Short mmCIF file of N, CA and C in Angstrom, two decimals:
data_model
loop_
_atom_site.label_atom_id
_atom_site.label_comp_id
_atom_site.label_asym_id
_atom_site.label_seq_id
_atom_site.Cartn_x
_atom_site.Cartn_y
_atom_site.Cartn_z
N PHE P 1 -2.43 1.94 12.34
CA PHE P 1 -1.23 2.17 11.55
C PHE P 1 -1.58 2.52 10.10
N MET P 2 -2.53 1.81 9.56
CA MET P 2 -2.89 2.04 8.16
C MET P 2 -3.60 3.38 7.98
N ARG P 3 -4.29 3.84 9.01
CA ARG P 3 -5.09 5.05 8.88
C ARG P 3 -4.30 6.34 8.95
N ASN P 4 -3.15 6.37 9.65
CA ASN P 4 -2.43 7.64 9.73
C ASN P 4 -1.80 7.97 8.38
N GLY P 5 -1.54 9.24 8.13
CA GLY P 5 -1.15 9.67 6.79
C GLY P 5 0.34 9.70 6.51
N GLY P 6 1.18 9.28 7.44
CA GLY P 6 2.62 9.44 7.25
C GLY P 6 3.27 8.40 6.36
N VAL P 7 3.86 8.85 5.26
CA VAL P 7 4.68 8.00 4.41
C VAL P 7 5.87 8.82 3.92
N ASP P 8 6.98 8.15 3.68
CA ASP P 8 8.18 8.82 3.18
C ASP P 8 8.52 8.22 1.82
N VAL P 9 8.42 9.03 0.79
CA VAL P 9 8.69 8.55 -0.57
C VAL P 9 9.69 9.48 -1.27
N THR P 10 10.74 9.85 -0.55
CA THR P 10 11.68 10.83 -1.07
C THR P 10 12.71 10.25 -2.03
N MET P 11 12.95 8.95 -1.99
CA MET P 11 13.96 8.35 -2.86
C MET P 11 13.47 8.23 -4.30
N ASN P 12 14.42 8.00 -5.21
CA ASN P 12 14.03 7.71 -6.59
C ASN P 12 13.42 6.31 -6.65
N TRP P 13 12.86 5.95 -7.78
CA TRP P 13 12.11 4.69 -7.86
C TRP P 13 13.00 3.47 -7.61
N LYS P 14 14.27 3.53 -8.03
CA LYS P 14 15.16 2.39 -7.82
C LYS P 14 15.44 2.19 -6.33
N GLY P 15 15.70 3.30 -5.63
CA GLY P 15 15.94 3.22 -4.19
C GLY P 15 14.72 2.74 -3.44
N ARG P 16 13.56 3.27 -3.83
CA ARG P 16 12.31 2.84 -3.20
C ARG P 16 12.08 1.36 -3.45
N TYR P 17 12.30 0.93 -4.69
CA TYR P 17 12.07 -0.48 -5.03
C TYR P 17 12.92 -1.40 -4.17
N LYS P 18 14.21 -1.07 -4.03
CA LYS P 18 15.10 -1.90 -3.21
C LYS P 18 14.63 -1.93 -1.76
N GLU P 19 14.29 -0.76 -1.22
CA GLU P 19 13.83 -0.70 0.17
C GLU P 19 12.54 -1.50 0.35
N TYR P 20 11.60 -1.30 -0.56
CA TYR P 20 10.32 -2.00 -0.46
C TYR P 20 10.50 -3.51 -0.63
N LEU P 21 11.41 -3.91 -1.51
CA LEU P 21 11.67 -5.33 -1.71
C LEU P 21 12.19 -5.96 -0.42
N ASN P 22 13.10 -5.27 0.26
CA ASN P 22 13.62 -5.77 1.54
C ASN P 22 12.52 -5.85 2.59
N LEU P 23 11.64 -4.85 2.61
CA LEU P 23 10.53 -4.88 3.56
C LEU P 23 9.59 -6.05 3.26
N MET P 24 9.32 -6.28 1.99
CA MET P 24 8.44 -7.39 1.60
C MET P 24 9.07 -8.73 2.00
N LYS P 25 10.38 -8.85 1.81
CA LYS P 25 11.08 -10.10 2.14
C LYS P 25 11.12 -10.36 3.63
N SER P 26 10.99 -9.31 4.44
CA SER P 26 11.05 -9.48 5.89
C SER P 26 9.94 -10.38 6.41
N GLY P 27 8.80 -10.37 5.72
CA GLY P 27 7.67 -11.18 6.14
C GLY P 27 6.89 -10.58 7.30
N VAL P 28 7.31 -9.42 7.77
CA VAL P 28 6.61 -8.75 8.87
C VAL P 28 5.43 -7.98 8.28
N MET P 29 4.23 -8.26 8.78
CA MET P 29 3.03 -7.69 8.19
C MET P 29 3.03 -6.16 8.24
N VAL P 30 3.55 -5.57 9.30
CA VAL P 30 3.60 -4.11 9.39
C VAL P 30 4.45 -3.55 8.26
N ASP P 31 5.53 -4.23 7.91
CA ASP P 31 6.39 -3.80 6.80
C ASP P 31 5.65 -3.89 5.47
N VAL P 32 4.91 -4.97 5.28
CA VAL P 32 4.15 -5.16 4.04
C VAL P 32 3.07 -4.08 3.93
N VAL P 33 2.41 -3.76 5.04
CA VAL P 33 1.40 -2.70 5.05
C VAL P 33 2.05 -1.36 4.70
N LEU P 34 3.25 -1.11 5.21
CA LEU P 34 3.96 0.13 4.89
C LEU P 34 4.23 0.23 3.39
N VAL P 35 4.63 -0.87 2.78
CA VAL P 35 4.87 -0.90 1.33
C VAL P 35 3.57 -0.60 0.58
N LEU P 36 2.50 -1.27 0.96
CA LEU P 36 1.20 -1.05 0.31
C LEU P 36 0.76 0.41 0.46
N LYS P 37 0.88 0.93 1.65
CA LYS P 37 0.47 2.30 1.93
C LYS P 37 1.29 3.31 1.12
N SER P 38 2.60 3.11 1.08
CA SER P 38 3.48 4.02 0.35
C SER P 38 3.20 3.98 -1.15
N LEU P 39 3.02 2.79 -1.69
CA LEU P 39 2.74 2.68 -3.13
C LEU P 39 1.35 3.20 -3.47
N PHE P 40 0.39 3.01 -2.58
CA PHE P 40 -0.95 3.57 -2.78
C PHE P 40 -0.85 5.09 -2.87
N TYR P 41 -0.10 5.70 -1.94
CA TYR P 41 0.10 7.15 -1.94
C TYR P 41 0.78 7.60 -3.24
N LEU P 42 1.85 6.94 -3.59
CA LEU P 42 2.56 7.30 -4.83
C LEU P 42 1.65 7.22 -6.04
N ASN P 43 0.81 6.21 -6.08
CA ASN P 43 -0.10 6.03 -7.20
C ASN P 43 -1.10 7.18 -7.31
N LEU P 44 -1.38 7.83 -6.19
CA LEU P 44 -2.28 8.99 -6.22
C LEU P 44 -1.62 10.21 -6.85
N ILE P 45 -0.30 10.33 -6.68
CA ILE P 45 0.37 11.54 -7.15
C ILE P 45 1.07 11.38 -8.49
N LYS P 46 1.34 10.13 -8.89
CA LYS P 46 1.99 9.90 -10.18
C LYS P 46 1.82 8.44 -10.59
N PRO P 47 1.97 8.16 -11.86
CA PRO P 47 1.86 6.76 -12.30
C PRO P 47 3.01 5.92 -11.73
N LEU P 48 2.70 4.71 -11.32
CA LEU P 48 3.73 3.80 -10.82
C LEU P 48 4.44 3.12 -11.98
N SER P 49 5.70 2.76 -11.75
CA SER P 49 6.42 1.97 -12.74
C SER P 49 5.81 0.56 -12.76
N PHE P 50 6.15 -0.21 -13.77
CA PHE P 50 5.64 -1.57 -13.88
C PHE P 50 5.99 -2.38 -12.64
N ARG P 51 7.24 -2.28 -12.19
CA ARG P 51 7.67 -3.04 -11.01
C ARG P 51 6.92 -2.59 -9.76
N GLU P 52 6.71 -1.29 -9.63
CA GLU P 52 5.98 -0.78 -8.47
C GLU P 52 4.53 -1.28 -8.48
N LYS P 53 3.92 -1.32 -9.67
CA LYS P 53 2.55 -1.83 -9.77
C LYS P 53 2.48 -3.29 -9.33
N LYS P 54 3.44 -4.10 -9.80
CA LYS P 54 3.47 -5.52 -9.43
C LYS P 54 3.68 -5.68 -7.92
N MET P 55 4.56 -4.85 -7.36
CA MET P 55 4.83 -4.93 -5.93
C MET P 55 3.61 -4.51 -5.13
N MET P 56 2.90 -3.48 -5.59
CA MET P 56 1.69 -3.04 -4.90
C MET P 56 0.65 -4.16 -4.92
N GLU P 57 0.51 -4.82 -6.03
CA GLU P 57 -0.44 -5.93 -6.15
C GLU P 57 -0.07 -7.07 -5.19
N LYS P 58 1.21 -7.40 -5.12
CA LYS P 58 1.67 -8.47 -4.23
C LYS P 58 1.45 -8.08 -2.77
N ALA P 59 1.76 -6.83 -2.41
CA ALA P 59 1.55 -6.36 -1.04
C ALA P 59 0.07 -6.42 -0.69
N LYS P 60 -0.78 -6.00 -1.64
CA LYS P 60 -2.23 -6.05 -1.41
C LYS P 60 -2.68 -7.48 -1.16
N GLU P 61 -2.21 -8.40 -1.98
CA GLU P 61 -2.59 -9.81 -1.83
C GLU P 61 -2.18 -10.35 -0.46
N LEU P 62 -0.97 -10.02 -0.03
CA LEU P 62 -0.48 -10.51 1.27
C LEU P 62 -1.29 -9.94 2.43
N VAL P 63 -1.54 -8.63 2.39
CA VAL P 63 -2.28 -7.98 3.46
C VAL P 63 -3.71 -8.51 3.52
N VAL P 64 -4.35 -8.56 2.38
CA VAL P 64 -5.75 -9.01 2.32
C VAL P 64 -5.86 -10.47 2.77
N SER P 65 -4.98 -11.33 2.29
CA SER P 65 -5.07 -12.75 2.66
C SER P 65 -4.79 -12.95 4.15
N GLU P 66 -3.85 -12.21 4.69
CA GLU P 66 -3.54 -12.33 6.12
C GLU P 66 -4.73 -11.90 6.98
N ILE P 67 -5.29 -10.73 6.68
CA ILE P 67 -6.42 -10.23 7.46
C ILE P 67 -7.63 -11.13 7.26
N SER P 68 -7.84 -11.59 6.06
CA SER P 68 -8.97 -12.47 5.76
C SER P 68 -8.87 -13.77 6.56
N GLU P 69 -7.68 -14.32 6.61
CA GLU P 69 -7.46 -15.57 7.35
C GLU P 69 -7.68 -15.38 8.84
N VAL P 70 -7.13 -14.31 9.39
CA VAL P 70 -7.24 -14.06 10.83
C VAL P 70 -8.68 -13.74 11.23
N SER P 71 -9.38 -12.99 10.40
CA SER P 71 -10.73 -12.54 10.76
C SER P 71 -11.83 -13.46 10.24
N SER P 72 -11.47 -14.45 9.46
CA SER P 72 -12.45 -15.36 8.84
C SER P 72 -13.49 -14.60 8.03
N SER P 73 -13.04 -13.55 7.35
CA SER P 73 -13.90 -12.74 6.49
C SER P 73 -13.51 -12.97 5.04
N PRO P 74 -14.45 -12.77 4.12
CA PRO P 74 -14.13 -12.95 2.69
C PRO P 74 -13.08 -11.94 2.21
N SER P 75 -12.21 -12.39 1.34
CA SER P 75 -11.14 -11.54 0.81
C SER P 75 -11.69 -10.29 0.15
N SER P 76 -12.79 -10.42 -0.58
CA SER P 76 -13.35 -9.26 -1.28
C SER P 76 -13.77 -8.17 -0.29
N GLU P 77 -14.33 -8.58 0.83
CA GLU P 77 -14.73 -7.61 1.86
C GLU P 77 -13.51 -6.93 2.48
N ILE P 78 -12.49 -7.71 2.77
CA ILE P 78 -11.27 -7.17 3.37
C ILE P 78 -10.58 -6.22 2.40
N GLU P 79 -10.50 -6.60 1.13
CA GLU P 79 -9.86 -5.74 0.13
C GLU P 79 -10.57 -4.39 0.07
N LYS P 80 -11.88 -4.40 0.07
CA LYS P 80 -12.64 -3.15 0.03
C LYS P 80 -12.35 -2.32 1.27
N ARG P 81 -12.32 -2.95 2.43
CA ARG P 81 -12.07 -2.21 3.67
C ARG P 81 -10.66 -1.63 3.70
N VAL P 82 -9.68 -2.38 3.23
CA VAL P 82 -8.30 -1.90 3.19
C VAL P 82 -8.20 -0.67 2.29
N PHE P 83 -8.77 -0.75 1.09
CA PHE P 83 -8.67 0.38 0.18
C PHE P 83 -9.53 1.56 0.62
N ASP P 84 -10.62 1.30 1.32
CA ASP P 84 -11.41 2.39 1.90
C ASP P 84 -10.58 3.13 2.95
N MET P 85 -9.86 2.37 3.79
CA MET P 85 -9.01 2.99 4.81
C MET P 85 -7.89 3.81 4.18
N LEU P 86 -7.25 3.25 3.17
CA LEU P 86 -6.17 3.96 2.50
C LEU P 86 -6.69 5.22 1.81
N SER P 87 -7.84 5.13 1.19
CA SER P 87 -8.44 6.30 0.53
C SER P 87 -8.76 7.38 1.55
N LEU P 88 -9.27 6.98 2.70
CA LEU P 88 -9.58 7.92 3.76
C LEU P 88 -8.30 8.56 4.29
N CYS P 89 -7.28 7.77 4.44
CA CYS P 89 -5.99 8.25 4.93
C CYS P 89 -5.42 9.35 4.04
N PHE P 90 -5.58 9.20 2.74
CA PHE P 90 -5.01 10.14 1.78
C PHE P 90 -6.07 10.95 1.05
N LYS P 91 -7.20 11.20 1.71
CA LYS P 91 -8.30 11.89 1.04
C LYS P 91 -7.90 13.28 0.56
N ASN P 92 -7.03 13.98 1.29
CA ASN P 92 -6.58 15.31 0.87
C ASN P 92 -5.67 15.23 -0.35
N VAL P 93 -4.88 14.19 -0.44
CA VAL P 93 -3.98 14.01 -1.58
C VAL P 93 -4.78 13.75 -2.84
N SER P 94 -5.74 12.85 -2.77
CA SER P 94 -6.51 12.52 -3.97
C SER P 94 -7.32 13.71 -4.45
N SER P 95 -7.78 14.57 -3.52
CA SER P 95 -8.54 15.74 -3.96
C SER P 95 -7.63 16.75 -4.66
N ARG P 96 -6.35 16.81 -4.24
CA ARG P 96 -5.40 17.68 -4.93
C ARG P 96 -5.11 17.17 -6.33
N VAL P 97 -5.03 15.87 -6.48
CA VAL P 97 -4.76 15.26 -7.79
C VAL P 97 -5.93 15.50 -8.73
N ASP P 98 -7.14 15.40 -8.20
CA ASP P 98 -8.34 15.57 -9.02
C ASP P 98 -8.51 16.99 -9.52
N SER P 99 -8.00 17.97 -8.78
CA SER P 99 -8.23 19.36 -9.18
C SER P 99 -7.23 19.88 -10.18
#
């Protein structure tokens, strides 16, 4: 799920924030991963608002701690793997931003 490139970020930041907040409150890990993935993508194409940055950090913490707990792996290792996967997922986007 994390590796495929599909995200929908068509709403304005207020609409996205409300939707992402509801997804985060659901407590469903797939929803939290979707929030992290969407905000990671947005961060590649434009600066995130303060609230979006805080939400991305919270989503990252939740995903990393959950995977770390389940896999009995160190959080630092899981965080690196998560961001490596996200970077790979959006490798074409980041190369467009860099050029």
